[in-house]
């Protein structure tokens, strides 16, 4: 067996949930004409094992913002830029170009190439870019974030005739006024109302504008639909935008199988989505009309879903899948290394870090509303709870057997190997406020806080995490044992297999344990987690001083100054007892040696980033058929 260890990347990647990137030149023998099969691995298929099912095509919405969706969308759709294996930004000029034309005001022009089209034949153009801006800018919403009510799936239930797009982007929010579109409809000009350090990473294309407008406005012709959408945005037509925003929020959510309406899963990239069974698999096939620089070298890609890492490893051994990236445990690594010479194991720090966040907007134990609006009492209860999280025990029990050098992570803003990590940690105060080892002094401090607050103990706390993930369940058990033993809190297991879709519905939990996967190298990536109403701020967190520092970070180009500001900002998170970082995920990728070109990076989409370099040199697993899925469902 070949085992290759790869070191953690040193880039200062920040925490967020979603990514769409990749890089380098096409694999040897590939050409720029998607209709020419020279260099293509004929009749080839690669099957991946993954832990969470694809469930939504709109990766920019609050419900669709997840890595499980991003990896599929990455294979389906091209973009202006991507990250190479060294995490450098590269432009995909076969898709389009962008250029900063002014620094004062910051002005950027994006142009989509004439030959780029959606898989229904409709050109990709400035209408798609305009919709992406409008939907993620927040400028058109007439329903305030604090007024939004959602169901268990995170869908807005009180939108009515209001405009409300559920996704937000700090980059889009800084683009004012409404972007202008060129006469040929291929170029859009973005003018920022302030400098923005991460402008090159902050804008792209999401869902097809013509599909949204056709469904929302009842228009049959794609060209007319795009024109109507552009008019609605340019004229701030609330009636039309209300319908457009509602479809944008909910129209691309998948049920249990592939929608009958093919417009809900169009592609403009290397692969077409051809089959889907929720929680079982997706199948993608090479797009014959793709003519960009990164054509699919493998004809068919299937992703099979199983949240049990050991079951995924067993599927690899049984020939049911070819590549897996399971959540690593000691048992997984030992079992992977015992597979034999036909498999390769890659290990190193992954792009994800584990953390626990507390809901402050659900009437529960960490919400001021539970104490008559007294924010100080709620803060003290949050601090008392976090003092009892045994982070050192978690790392020592679950992570160090995989990575002996692992330590408790002490910041949400940088990976442990990043050059700014130590400086942020020195400034934020996590180590002093929340010691990693829970001892009697921790319990005494927590007891005093709750006594002074006058709250009755024990306090029930519902913790939600992945019910199918072995390591997270072990982690929950370690936390429960320690917290329950204090007598101050009582842990209620609110684990759920659909935890990702439920994060936006804090009525389901009081604390959530999961991982943020880095999507880029920009300093503003964490903005989405802590700004009021931002896409990853599920918890109602709102500190004006944090928001002001986020604003300052966004316009600062000097890295040393950014680091200082990040330390200041995170100190407020510590003071507010927002939550705790726990550890950097250890990464394990395992694949059969008949697949070449597997080379994961420490950003989403991790192992999928260089799909055009994959090559099949021997036997691989076949993709599931609808008949197989029916059989599995009845067994």
Coordinates of C-alpha atoms in Angstrom, one line a residue:
X1 CA 0.0 0.0 0.0
X2 CA 1.1 3.5 -0.8
X3 CA 0.7 6.0 2.1
X4 CA 1.5 9.7 1.4
X5 CA 1.3 12.3 4.2
X6 CA 0.7 15.8 3.2
X7 CA 1.4 18.8 5.4
X8 CA -1.3 21.3 6.5
X9 CA -1.6 24.4 4.3
X10 CA -0.3 27.6 5.9
X11 CA -2.7 30.0 4.3
X12 CA -4.7 32.0 6.7
X13 CA -8.0 30.5 5.7
X14 CA -11.0 31.7 7.6
X15 CA -14.2 29.9 8.6
X16 CA -17.2 29.6 6.4
X17 CA -19.4 26.9 5.0
X18 CA -19.2 26.9 1.3
X19 CA -16.7 26.8 -1.6
X20 CA -16.5 26.7 -5.3
X21 CA -13.0 26.6 -6.7
X22 CA -10.2 24.6 -8.5
X23 CA -7.2 25.0 -10.8
X24 CA -4.3 24.2 -13.1
X25 CA -4.3 23.3 -16.7
X26 CA -6.3 20.4 -18.2
X27 CA -5.0 16.9 -18.0
X28 CA -2.7 15.6 -20.7
X29 CA -4.4 14.9 -23.9
X30 CA -7.5 17.0 -23.2
X31 CA -8.4 19.7 -25.6
X32 CA -10.7 22.8 -25.6
X33 CA -13.5 21.2 -27.6
X34 CA -16.0 19.4 -25.4
X35 CA -17.4 17.6 -28.5
X36 CA -14.0 15.9 -29.2
X37 CA -13.4 12.8 -27.1
X38 CA -9.6 12.6 -27.9
X39 CA -7.9 12.3 -24.5
X40 CA -11.1 11.3 -22.7
X41 CA -11.0 8.1 -20.6
X42 CA -13.7 6.3 -22.6
X43 CA -16.5 4.5 -20.7
X44 CA -14.9 5.4 -17.4
X45 CA -16.6 5.9 -14.0
X46 CA -15.4 6.9 -10.6
X47 CA -17.5 6.6 -7.5
X48 CA -16.9 8.7 -4.4
X49 CA -18.2 8.0 -0.9
X50 CA -19.4 11.1 1.0
X51 CA -21.0 11.7 4.4
X52 CA -23.9 14.0 3.6
X53 CA -26.4 14.0 0.7
X54 CA -26.7 16.7 -1.9
X55 CA -30.1 18.4 -1.4
X56 CA -30.2 21.8 -3.0
X57 CA -29.0 23.4 -6.3
X58 CA -28.9 27.0 -4.9
X59 CA -25.7 27.0 -2.9
X60 CA -26.1 30.7 -2.1
X61 CA -29.3 30.4 -0.1
X62 CA -29.3 30.1 3.6
X63 CA -30.7 26.5 3.3
X64 CA -28.3 25.4 0.5
X65 CA -25.1 26.9 1.8
X66 CA -23.3 23.6 2.5
X67 CA -20.3 21.7 1.3
X68 CA -22.5 18.7 0.4
X69 CA -24.1 20.9 -2.3
X70 CA -21.0 22.8 -3.2
X71 CA -19.0 19.7 -4.4
X72 CA -21.8 18.7 -6.8
X73 CA -22.3 22.3 -8.1
X74 CA -18.5 22.6 -8.6
X75 CA -18.6 19.7 -11.0
X76 CA -21.6 21.1 -12.8
X77 CA -20.8 24.8 -13.2
X78 CA -17.8 26.8 -14.2
X79 CA -16.7 30.1 -12.6
X80 CA -14.5 33.1 -13.2
X81 CA -11.9 31.9 -10.7
X82 CA -10.7 28.9 -8.8
X83 CA -7.9 27.9 -6.4
X84 CA -4.9 25.8 -7.5
X85 CA -3.2 23.2 -5.3
X86 CA -1.1 25.9 -3.7
X87 CA -4.3 27.9 -2.9
X88 CA -3.5 30.6 -5.4
X89 CA -6.3 32.3 -7.3
X90 CA -6.4 31.6 -11.0
X91 CA -8.8 32.9 -13.6
X92 CA -10.7 30.5 -15.8
X93 CA -10.5 32.7 -19.0
X94 CA -12.3 30.0 -21.0
X95 CA -15.4 31.0 -18.9
X96 CA -14.9 34.7 -18.8
X97 CA -12.7 37.5 -17.6
X98 CA -12.7 40.1 -14.9
X99 CA -10.6 43.3 -14.4
X100 CA -10.3 46.0 -11.8
X101 CA -10.6 49.2 -13.7
X102 CA -10.5 51.7 -10.9
X103 CA -9.4 51.9 -7.2
X104 CA -11.4 55.0 -6.4
X105 CA -14.1 54.1 -6.4
X106 CA -13.3 50.4 -6.6
X107 CA -14.7 49.2 -10.0
X108 CA -14.6 45.8 -11.5
X109 CA -15.8 44.5 -14.8
X110 CA -16.9 40.9 -15.4
X111 CA -17.5 39.5 -18.9
X112 CA -18.8 36.1 -19.7
X113 CA -17.4 34.6 -23.0
X114 CA -19.8 34.4 -25.9
X115 CA -19.8 30.6 -26.2
X116 CA -20.7 29.9 -22.5
X117 CA -24.2 28.5 -22.2
X118 CA -26.4 26.7 -19.7
X119 CA -27.3 23.1 -20.7
X120 CA -30.7 24.2 -22.1
X121 CA -28.8 26.3 -24.6
X122 CA -29.5 29.7 -22.9
X123 CA -26.4 31.9 -22.8
X124 CA -24.8 32.6 -19.5
X125 CA -24.6 36.4 -19.3
X126 CA -24.9 39.5 -17.2
X127 CA -28.5 38.8 -16.2
X128 CA -27.1 35.8 -14.2
X129 CA -24.5 38.1 -12.6
X130 CA -27.1 40.8 -11.8
X131 CA -29.4 38.2 -10.1
X132 CA -26.4 37.0 -8.0
X133 CA -25.7 40.5 -6.9
X134 CA -29.4 41.4 -6.2
X135 CA -30.0 38.2 -4.3
X136 CA -26.9 38.4 -2.0
X137 CA -26.7 42.1 -1.5
X138 CA -29.6 42.5 0.9
X139 CA -30.4 45.8 -0.8
X140 CA -33.9 44.8 -1.9
X141 CA -35.2 43.0 1.1
X142 CA -38.3 44.5 2.6
X143 CA -38.6 42.0 5.4
X144 CA -36.0 42.6 8.1
X145 CA -33.9 39.7 9.2
X146 CA -35.2 39.9 12.8
X147 CA -38.8 39.6 11.4
X148 CA -38.1 36.4 9.5
X149 CA -39.9 33.3 10.7
X150 CA -38.9 29.9 9.4
X151 CA -40.1 26.3 9.4
X152 CA -38.1 23.2 10.4
X153 CA -36.4 23.1 7.0
X154 CA -35.3 26.8 7.3
X155 CA -37.8 28.1 4.8
X156 CA -39.3 31.5 5.3
X157 CA -43.0 31.2 6.4
X158 CA -44.0 34.8 6.7
X159 CA -42.6 36.3 3.5
X160 CA -46.0 37.2 2.1
X161 CA -45.7 40.0 -0.4
X162 CA -42.3 41.1 0.9
X163 CA -39.0 40.8 -0.9
X164 CA -36.6 38.5 1.0
X165 CA -33.6 36.8 -0.4
X166 CA -32.2 34.4 2.3
X167 CA -28.5 34.6 1.2
X168 CA -26.2 37.5 1.9
X169 CA -22.6 38.4 0.9
X170 CA -20.5 41.2 2.3
X171 CA -19.0 41.8 -1.2
X172 CA -22.4 42.2 -2.8
X173 CA -23.6 44.5 0.0
X174 CA -20.8 46.9 -0.7
X175 CA -21.7 47.2 -4.4
X176 CA -23.8 50.3 -4.9
X177 CA -25.5 51.5 -7.1
X178 CA -27.2 48.8 -9.2
X179 CA -24.5 47.4 -11.5
X180 CA -24.7 48.4 -15.2
X181 CA -25.0 45.8 -18.0
X182 CA -23.3 46.3 -21.4
X183 CA -25.3 46.6 -24.6
X184 CA -24.4 43.1 -25.6
X185 CA -25.5 41.7 -22.3
X186 CA -22.3 39.9 -21.6
X187 CA -20.5 42.4 -19.2
X188 CA -21.5 43.8 -15.9
X189 CA -19.7 46.7 -14.1
X190 CA -19.6 46.6 -10.3
X191 CA -18.9 49.8 -8.4
X192 CA -18.1 49.4 -4.6
X193 CA -19.0 52.1 -2.2
X194 CA -15.8 51.5 -0.3
X195 CA -12.5 49.7 -0.7
X196 CA -12.8 45.9 -0.4
X197 CA -9.7 43.8 0.3
X198 CA -11.2 40.5 -0.9
X199 CA -12.9 41.8 -4.1
X200 CA -11.3 39.1 -6.2
X201 CA -12.9 36.3 -4.2
X202 CA -16.3 37.9 -3.5
X203 CA -18.4 37.7 -6.6
X204 CA -19.7 35.0 -9.0
X205 CA -22.6 33.4 -10.7
X206 CA -25.2 31.3 -8.9
X207 CA -28.5 30.0 -10.2
X208 CA -29.7 30.7 -13.8
X209 CA -31.5 34.1 -14.0
X210 CA -33.9 32.9 -16.8
X211 CA -35.0 29.9 -14.8
X212 CA -35.8 32.0 -11.7
X213 CA -37.7 34.6 -13.8
X214 CA -39.6 32.0 -15.9
X215 CA -40.9 30.2 -12.8
X216 CA -41.5 33.3 -10.6
X217 CA -43.1 35.5 -13.2
X218 CA -44.8 32.9 -15.4
X219 CA -42.9 33.7 -18.5
X220 CA -42.2 30.9 -21.1
X221 CA -39.5 32.5 -23.2
X222 CA -36.0 32.6 -21.6
X223 CA -34.9 35.9 -23.2
X224 CA -38.1 37.7 -22.2
X225 CA -37.7 36.2 -18.7
X226 CA -34.2 37.7 -18.3
X227 CA -35.4 41.0 -19.6
X228 CA -38.2 41.0 -17.1
X229 CA -35.8 40.2 -14.3
X230 CA -33.4 42.9 -15.2
X231 CA -36.3 45.4 -15.3
X232 CA -37.5 44.3 -11.9
X233 CA -34.1 44.8 -10.4
X234 CA -33.4 48.2 -12.2
X235 CA -36.8 49.5 -11.2
X236 CA -36.9 48.0 -7.7
X237 CA -40.3 46.4 -8.6
X238 CA -41.3 45.0 -5.2
X239 CA -44.1 42.9 -6.6
X240 CA -41.9 41.1 -9.1
X241 CA -39.0 40.9 -6.7
X242 CA -41.1 39.3 -4.0
X243 CA -42.0 36.4 -6.4
X244 CA -38.4 36.2 -7.7
X245 CA -36.9 36.1 -4.1
X246 CA -39.3 33.4 -3.0
X247 CA -38.5 31.2 -5.9
X248 CA -34.8 31.9 -5.5
X249 CA -35.1 30.8 -1.8
X250 CA -37.1 27.7 -2.3
X251 CA -37.4 26.7 -6.0
X252 CA -34.1 24.8 -6.2
X253 CA -34.6 22.6 -3.2
X254 CA -34.7 18.9 -4.1
X255 CA -37.0 16.3 -2.7
X256 CA -36.2 12.6 -2.7
X257 CA -35.3 12.3 -6.4
X258 CA -34.3 14.2 -9.4
X259 CA -37.0 16.9 -10.2
X260 CA -39.1 16.3 -13.3
X261 CA -38.3 19.9 -14.3
X262 CA -34.8 19.8 -15.9
X263 CA -34.5 23.5 -15.6
X264 CA -33.9 23.2 -11.9
X265 CA -30.5 21.6 -12.3
X266 CA -28.9 23.1 -15.4
X267 CA -25.1 23.0 -15.9
X268 CA -22.7 25.3 -17.7
X269 CA -19.6 23.3 -16.7
X270 CA -17.9 19.9 -17.2
X271 CA -20.6 17.6 -15.9
X272 CA -24.4 17.2 -16.2
X273 CA -26.5 16.0 -13.2
X274 CA -28.3 12.9 -14.6
X275 CA -29.6 11.0 -11.6
X276 CA -30.3 11.6 -7.9
X277 CA -31.8 9.7 -5.0
X278 CA -31.8 11.6 -1.7
X279 CA -29.4 10.1 0.9
X280 CA -28.3 7.4 -1.6
X281 CA -26.4 8.9 -4.6
X282 CA -26.0 11.5 -7.3
X283 CA -24.7 10.6 -10.8
X284 CA -23.0 13.2 -13.1
X285 CA -22.0 12.6 -16.7
X286 CA -19.6 14.4 -19.0
X287 CA -21.2 17.5 -20.6
X288 CA -20.7 17.1 -24.4
X289 CA -21.4 20.8 -24.9
X290 CA -18.7 22.0 -22.5
X291 CA -15.9 23.8 -24.4
X292 CA -13.8 25.2 -21.6
X293 CA -10.3 24.6 -20.5
X294 CA -11.1 22.0 -17.9
X295 CA -13.2 19.2 -19.6
X296 CA -14.1 16.1 -17.7
X297 CA -11.5 13.4 -18.2
X298 CA -13.6 10.7 -16.5
X299 CA -16.9 10.2 -18.3
X300 CA -19.1 9.5 -15.3
X301 CA -18.9 10.5 -11.6
X302 CA -21.1 9.1 -8.9
X303 CA -21.2 10.2 -5.3
X304 CA -22.7 7.6 -2.8
X305 CA -23.8 8.8 0.6
X306 CA -23.2 7.2 4.0
X307 CA -22.6 9.1 7.2
X308 CA -20.9 6.1 8.8
X309 CA -17.1 6.4 8.1
X310 CA -16.5 2.7 8.7
X311 CA -19.3 1.8 6.4
X312 CA -17.7 4.0 3.7
X313 CA -14.4 2.3 4.2
X314 CA -16.1 -1.1 3.9
X315 CA -17.8 0.0 0.7
X316 CA -14.3 1.0 -0.6
X317 CA -12.9 -2.4 0.3
X318 CA -16.0 -4.2 -1.3
X319 CA -15.5 -2.3 -4.6
X320 CA -18.7 -0.2 -4.2
X321 CA -16.8 3.1 -4.2
X322 CA -13.4 4.2 -5.4
X323 CA -12.5 7.3 -3.3
X324 CA -13.6 8.3 0.2
X325 CA -12.9 11.2 2.4
X326 CA -14.4 10.1 5.8
X327 CA -14.3 11.9 9.0
X328 CA -11.1 10.5 10.5
X329 CA -10.9 8.3 13.6
X330 CA -8.2 6.1 14.9
X331 CA -10.2 3.0 13.8
X332 CA -10.7 4.5 10.3
X333 CA -7.0 5.2 9.8
X334 CA -5.9 1.8 11.1
X335 CA -8.4 0.1 8.9
X336 CA -7.5 2.2 5.9
X337 CA -3.8 1.4 6.3
X338 CA -4.6 -2.3 6.5
X339 CA -6.4 -2.4 3.2
X340 CA -3.3 -3.5 1.2
X341 CA -1.2 -2.5 -1.7
X342 CA -4.2 -1.7 -4.0
X343 CA -5.1 1.4 -2.0
X344 CA -3.5 4.8 -1.1
X345 CA -4.0 6.7 2.1
X346 CA -3.5 10.4 2.4
X347 CA -3.4 12.2 5.7
X348 CA -3.0 15.7 7.0
X349 CA -4.9 18.6 8.4
X350 CA -8.2 19.1 6.6
X351 CA -10.0 22.3 5.7
X352 CA -12.6 22.0 8.4
X353 CA -12.5 23.0 12.1
X354 CA -14.9 21.8 14.8
X355 CA -16.7 24.2 17.0
X356 CA -19.7 24.7 19.3
X357 CA -22.1 27.7 18.9
X358 CA -24.9 28.8 21.1
X359 CA -28.3 30.0 20.0
X360 CA -29.3 33.4 21.3
X361 CA -32.6 33.8 19.5
X362 CA -34.8 30.8 20.4
X363 CA -36.1 31.6 23.9
X364 CA -33.8 28.9 25.2
X365 CA -31.2 29.0 28.0
X366 CA -28.8 31.2 26.1
X367 CA -31.3 33.8 24.9
X368 CA -32.0 37.0 26.9
X369 CA -35.7 36.5 26.2
X370 CA -35.6 33.6 28.7
X371 CA -34.7 36.1 31.4
X372 CA -37.0 38.9 30.7
X373 CA -34.7 40.4 28.1
X374 CA -31.7 40.6 30.5
X375 CA -28.7 40.1 28.2
X376 CA -26.2 40.1 31.1
X377 CA -27.8 37.0 32.7
X378 CA -28.0 35.2 29.3
X379 CA -24.3 36.0 28.7
X380 CA -23.4 34.6 32.1
X381 CA -25.3 31.4 31.5
X382 CA -23.5 31.0 28.2
X383 CA -20.1 31.6 29.8
X384 CA -20.9 29.1 32.6
X385 CA -21.8 26.4 30.0
X386 CA -18.7 27.0 27.8
X387 CA -16.5 26.7 30.9
X388 CA -17.7 23.1 31.1
X389 CA -16.8 22.0 27.5
X390 CA -13.8 19.6 27.9
X391 CA -11.9 20.6 24.8
X392 CA -8.6 19.0 25.9
X393 CA -10.3 15.7 26.6
X394 CA -12.0 15.7 23.2
X395 CA -8.7 16.4 21.4
X396 CA -6.7 13.9 23.5
X397 CA -9.3 11.2 23.1
X398 CA -10.4 11.6 19.5
X399 CA -7.8 13.7 17.6
X400 CA -4.3 13.1 19.0
X401 CA -4.4 9.3 18.1
X402 CA -4.6 10.6 14.5
X403 CA -2.3 13.6 14.8
X404 CA 0.0 13.5 17.8
X405 CA 0.8 17.1 17.3
X406 CA -2.8 18.2 17.5
X407 CA -3.8 20.9 20.0
X408 CA -7.1 22.6 21.0
X409 CA -7.8 25.3 18.4
X410 CA -8.0 28.7 20.0
X411 CA -9.4 30.9 17.3
X412 CA -12.2 30.8 14.8
X413 CA -10.3 32.9 12.3
X414 CA -7.1 31.1 11.2
X415 CA -5.9 27.5 10.9
X416 CA -3.2 26.5 13.5
X417 CA -0.4 26.6 10.9
X418 CA -1.3 30.1 9.6
X419 CA 1.3 32.8 10.2
X420 CA -1.3 35.0 12.0
X421 CA -2.6 32.3 14.3
X422 CA -0.5 33.0 17.3
X423 CA -1.0 36.8 17.1
X424 CA -4.8 36.4 17.0
X425 CA -4.8 33.9 19.9
X426 CA -2.6 36.2 22.0
X427 CA -5.2 39.0 21.5
X428 CA -8.5 37.2 21.7
X429 CA -8.4 35.8 25.3
X430 CA -9.9 32.4 24.6
X431 CA -7.2 30.5 26.5
X432 CA -7.7 32.6 29.7
X433 CA -11.5 32.8 29.5
X434 CA -12.3 29.2 28.7
X435 CA -9.5 26.8 29.8
X436 CA -9.3 23.7 27.6
X437 CA -9.1 21.5 30.7
X438 CA -12.3 21.4 32.8
X439 CA -11.3 21.1 36.5
X440 CA -12.8 22.1 39.8
X441 CA -11.9 25.7 39.3
X442 CA -13.9 25.7 36.1
X443 CA -16.9 24.2 37.9
X444 CA -16.6 26.7 40.7
X445 CA -16.5 29.6 38.2
X446 CA -19.5 28.3 36.4
X447 CA -21.4 27.8 39.7
X448 CA -20.7 31.3 40.9
X449 CA -21.9 32.8 37.6
X450 CA -25.2 30.9 37.7
X451 CA -25.6 31.7 41.4
X452 CA -25.1 35.4 40.9
X453 CA -27.5 35.3 37.9
X454 CA -30.1 33.7 40.1
X455 CA -31.0 30.9 37.7
X456 CA -32.3 27.5 38.7
X457 CA -30.1 24.5 38.0
X458 CA -29.7 22.1 36.3
X459 CA -30.5 23.9 33.1
X460 CA -31.5 21.7 30.1
X461 CA -29.4 22.3 27.0
X462 CA -30.3 20.7 23.7
X463 CA -27.2 19.9 21.6
X464 CA -27.7 19.2 17.9
X465 CA -25.0 17.4 15.9
X466 CA -24.8 14.7 13.3
X467 CA -26.6 11.6 14.5
X468 CA -24.8 9.4 11.9
X469 CA -21.3 10.6 12.5
X470 CA -19.3 8.4 14.8
X471 CA -16.8 11.0 15.9
X472 CA -19.4 13.6 16.6
X473 CA -21.4 11.2 18.7
X474 CA -18.3 10.3 20.7
X475 CA -17.6 14.0 21.1
X476 CA -21.2 14.6 22.3
X477 CA -20.8 11.8 24.9
X478 CA -17.6 13.3 26.2
X479 CA -19.3 16.7 26.6
X480 CA -22.4 15.2 28.2
X481 CA -20.4 13.2 30.8
X482 CA -18.5 16.3 31.9
X483 CA -21.3 18.8 31.8
X484 CA -23.9 16.5 33.4
X485 CA -21.4 15.6 36.2
X486 CA -21.3 19.3 37.2
X487 CA -24.9 19.3 38.1
X488 CA -25.3 22.7 36.6
X489 CA -26.6 21.7 33.2
X490 CA -28.3 18.7 31.7
X491 CA -27.5 17.7 28.1
X492 CA -30.4 16.7 25.9
X493 CA -29.4 14.9 22.8
X494 CA -30.9 16.7 19.8
X495 CA -28.8 14.9 17.2
X496 CA -30.3 14.7 13.7
X497 CA -29.2 13.2 10.4
X498 CA -30.5 16.4 8.7
X499 CA -28.6 18.7 11.1
X500 CA -27.2 20.8 8.2
X501 CA -30.6 21.7 6.9
X502 CA -31.8 22.4 10.4
X503 CA -29.1 24.9 11.5
X504 CA -31.1 27.9 10.4
X505 CA -34.0 26.7 12.7
X506 CA -32.7 27.3 16.2
X507 CA -36.0 26.2 17.7
X508 CA -34.6 22.7 17.2
X509 CA -31.5 23.2 19.5
X510 CA -29.7 25.4 21.9
X511 CA -26.2 24.5 21.0
X512 CA -24.8 23.1 17.7
X513 CA -21.6 21.1 17.2
X514 CA -20.3 20.9 13.6
X515 CA -17.5 22.0 11.3
X516 CA -17.0 25.1 9.2
X517 CA -15.1 24.3 6.0
X518 CA -12.9 27.0 4.6
X519 CA -13.9 28.2 1.1
X520 CA -11.2 30.8 0.4
X521 CA -8.2 32.6 1.7
X522 CA -9.8 36.0 2.3
X523 CA -9.9 37.9 5.6
X524 CA -13.6 38.6 5.1
X525 CA -14.7 35.0 5.0
X526 CA -15.7 35.0 8.7
X527 CA -18.0 38.0 8.1
X528 CA -20.8 35.7 7.2
X529 CA -20.6 34.1 10.6
X530 CA -20.8 37.1 12.9
X531 CA -22.6 39.9 11.1
X532 CA -26.3 40.3 12.0
X533 CA -28.5 38.6 9.4
X534 CA -25.5 37.1 7.5
X535 CA -25.9 33.7 5.9
X536 CA -24.0 31.7 8.6
X537 CA -25.2 33.7 11.6
X538 CA -28.1 31.5 12.6
X539 CA -28.0 32.5 16.3
X540 CA -29.1 36.1 16.4
X541 CA -25.7 37.3 17.3
X542 CA -25.5 41.1 17.1
X543 CA -22.6 43.1 18.6
X544 CA -22.2 46.6 16.9
X545 CA -18.5 46.7 17.9
X546 CA -17.9 43.4 16.1
X547 CA -19.8 44.6 13.1
X548 CA -17.7 47.8 13.0
X549 CA -14.5 45.8 13.1
X550 CA -15.8 43.5 10.3
X551 CA -16.4 46.7 8.3
X552 CA -12.8 47.8 9.0
X553 CA -11.3 44.4 8.1
X554 CA -13.1 44.5 4.8
X555 CA -11.4 47.7 3.6
X556 CA -7.9 46.9 5.1
X557 CA -5.2 45.6 2.7
X558 CA -2.2 45.4 5.2
X559 CA -2.1 41.9 6.6
X560 CA -0.5 42.9 9.9
X561 CA -3.3 45.4 10.5
X562 CA -5.9 42.8 9.5
X563 CA -4.5 40.4 12.1
X564 CA -4.7 43.1 14.8
X565 CA -8.3 43.8 13.9
X566 CA -9.2 40.1 13.9
X567 CA -7.7 39.7 17.4
X568 CA -9.8 42.7 18.6
X569 CA -12.9 41.4 17.0
X570 CA -12.6 37.9 18.4
X571 CA -12.0 39.3 21.9
X572 CA -15.6 40.5 21.7
X573 CA -16.8 37.0 20.7
X574 CA -15.0 35.7 23.8
X575 CA -16.6 38.4 26.0
X576 CA -20.0 37.6 24.6
X577 CA -19.5 33.9 25.1
X578 CA -20.5 33.3 21.5
X579 CA -19.1 29.8 21.3
X580 CA -15.9 27.8 21.2
X581 CA -13.5 26.5 18.5
X582 CA -12.4 23.0 19.4
X583 CA -9.9 21.5 17.0
X584 CA -8.7 21.4 13.4
X585 CA -10.0 18.3 11.6
X586 CA -7.5 15.6 10.7
X587 CA -7.9 14.7 7.1
X588 CA -8.0 11.2 5.6
X589 CA -8.5 10.4 1.9
X590 CA -8.4 6.8 0.7
X591 CA -8.6 5.6 -2.9
X592 CA -8.0 2.6 -5.0
X593 CA -4.8 2.8 -7.1
X594 CA -6.7 2.4 -10.4
X595 CA -7.6 6.1 -10.0
X596 CA -4.8 8.6 -10.7
X597 CA -4.8 12.3 -10.0
X598 CA -6.4 12.3 -6.5
X599 CA -4.8 15.3 -4.8
X600 CA -7.1 17.0 -2.2
X601 CA -6.6 20.6 -1.2
X602 CA -7.4 22.3 2.2
X603 CA -10.3 24.2 0.8
X604 CA -13.7 23.1 -0.3
X605 CA -14.2 21.3 -2.7
X606 CA -11.2 19.3 -1.3
X607 CA -10.8 16.1 -3.2
X608 CA -13.0 17.2 -6.1
X609 CA -11.0 20.3 -7.1
X610 CA -9.0 18.8 -10.0
X611 CA -11.6 16.6 -11.6
X612 CA -10.0 17.2 -15.1
X613 CA -6.8 15.5 -14.0
X614 CA -8.4 12.3 -12.8
X615 CA -7.5 9.2 -14.9
X616 CA -8.8 5.7 -14.7
X617 CA -6.1 3.0 -15.3
X618 CA -8.0 -0.1 -14.0
X619 CA -11.2 -1.4 -12.6
X620 CA -13.5 0.9 -10.7
X621 CA -16.9 0.7 -9.0
X622 CA -19.9 1.2 -11.2
X623 CA -22.5 3.9 -10.5
X624 CA -25.9 2.9 -9.0
X625 CA -28.9 2.5 -11.2
X626 CA -32.5 3.5 -10.4
X627 CA -33.3 -0.2 -10.1
X628 CA -30.5 -0.7 -7.5
X629 CA -31.8 2.2 -5.5
X630 CA -35.2 0.7 -5.5
X631 CA -33.8 -2.6 -4.3
X632 CA -31.8 -0.9 -1.5
X633 CA -34.9 1.0 -0.4
X634 CA -36.9 -2.2 0.0
X635 CA -34.3 -4.3 1.8

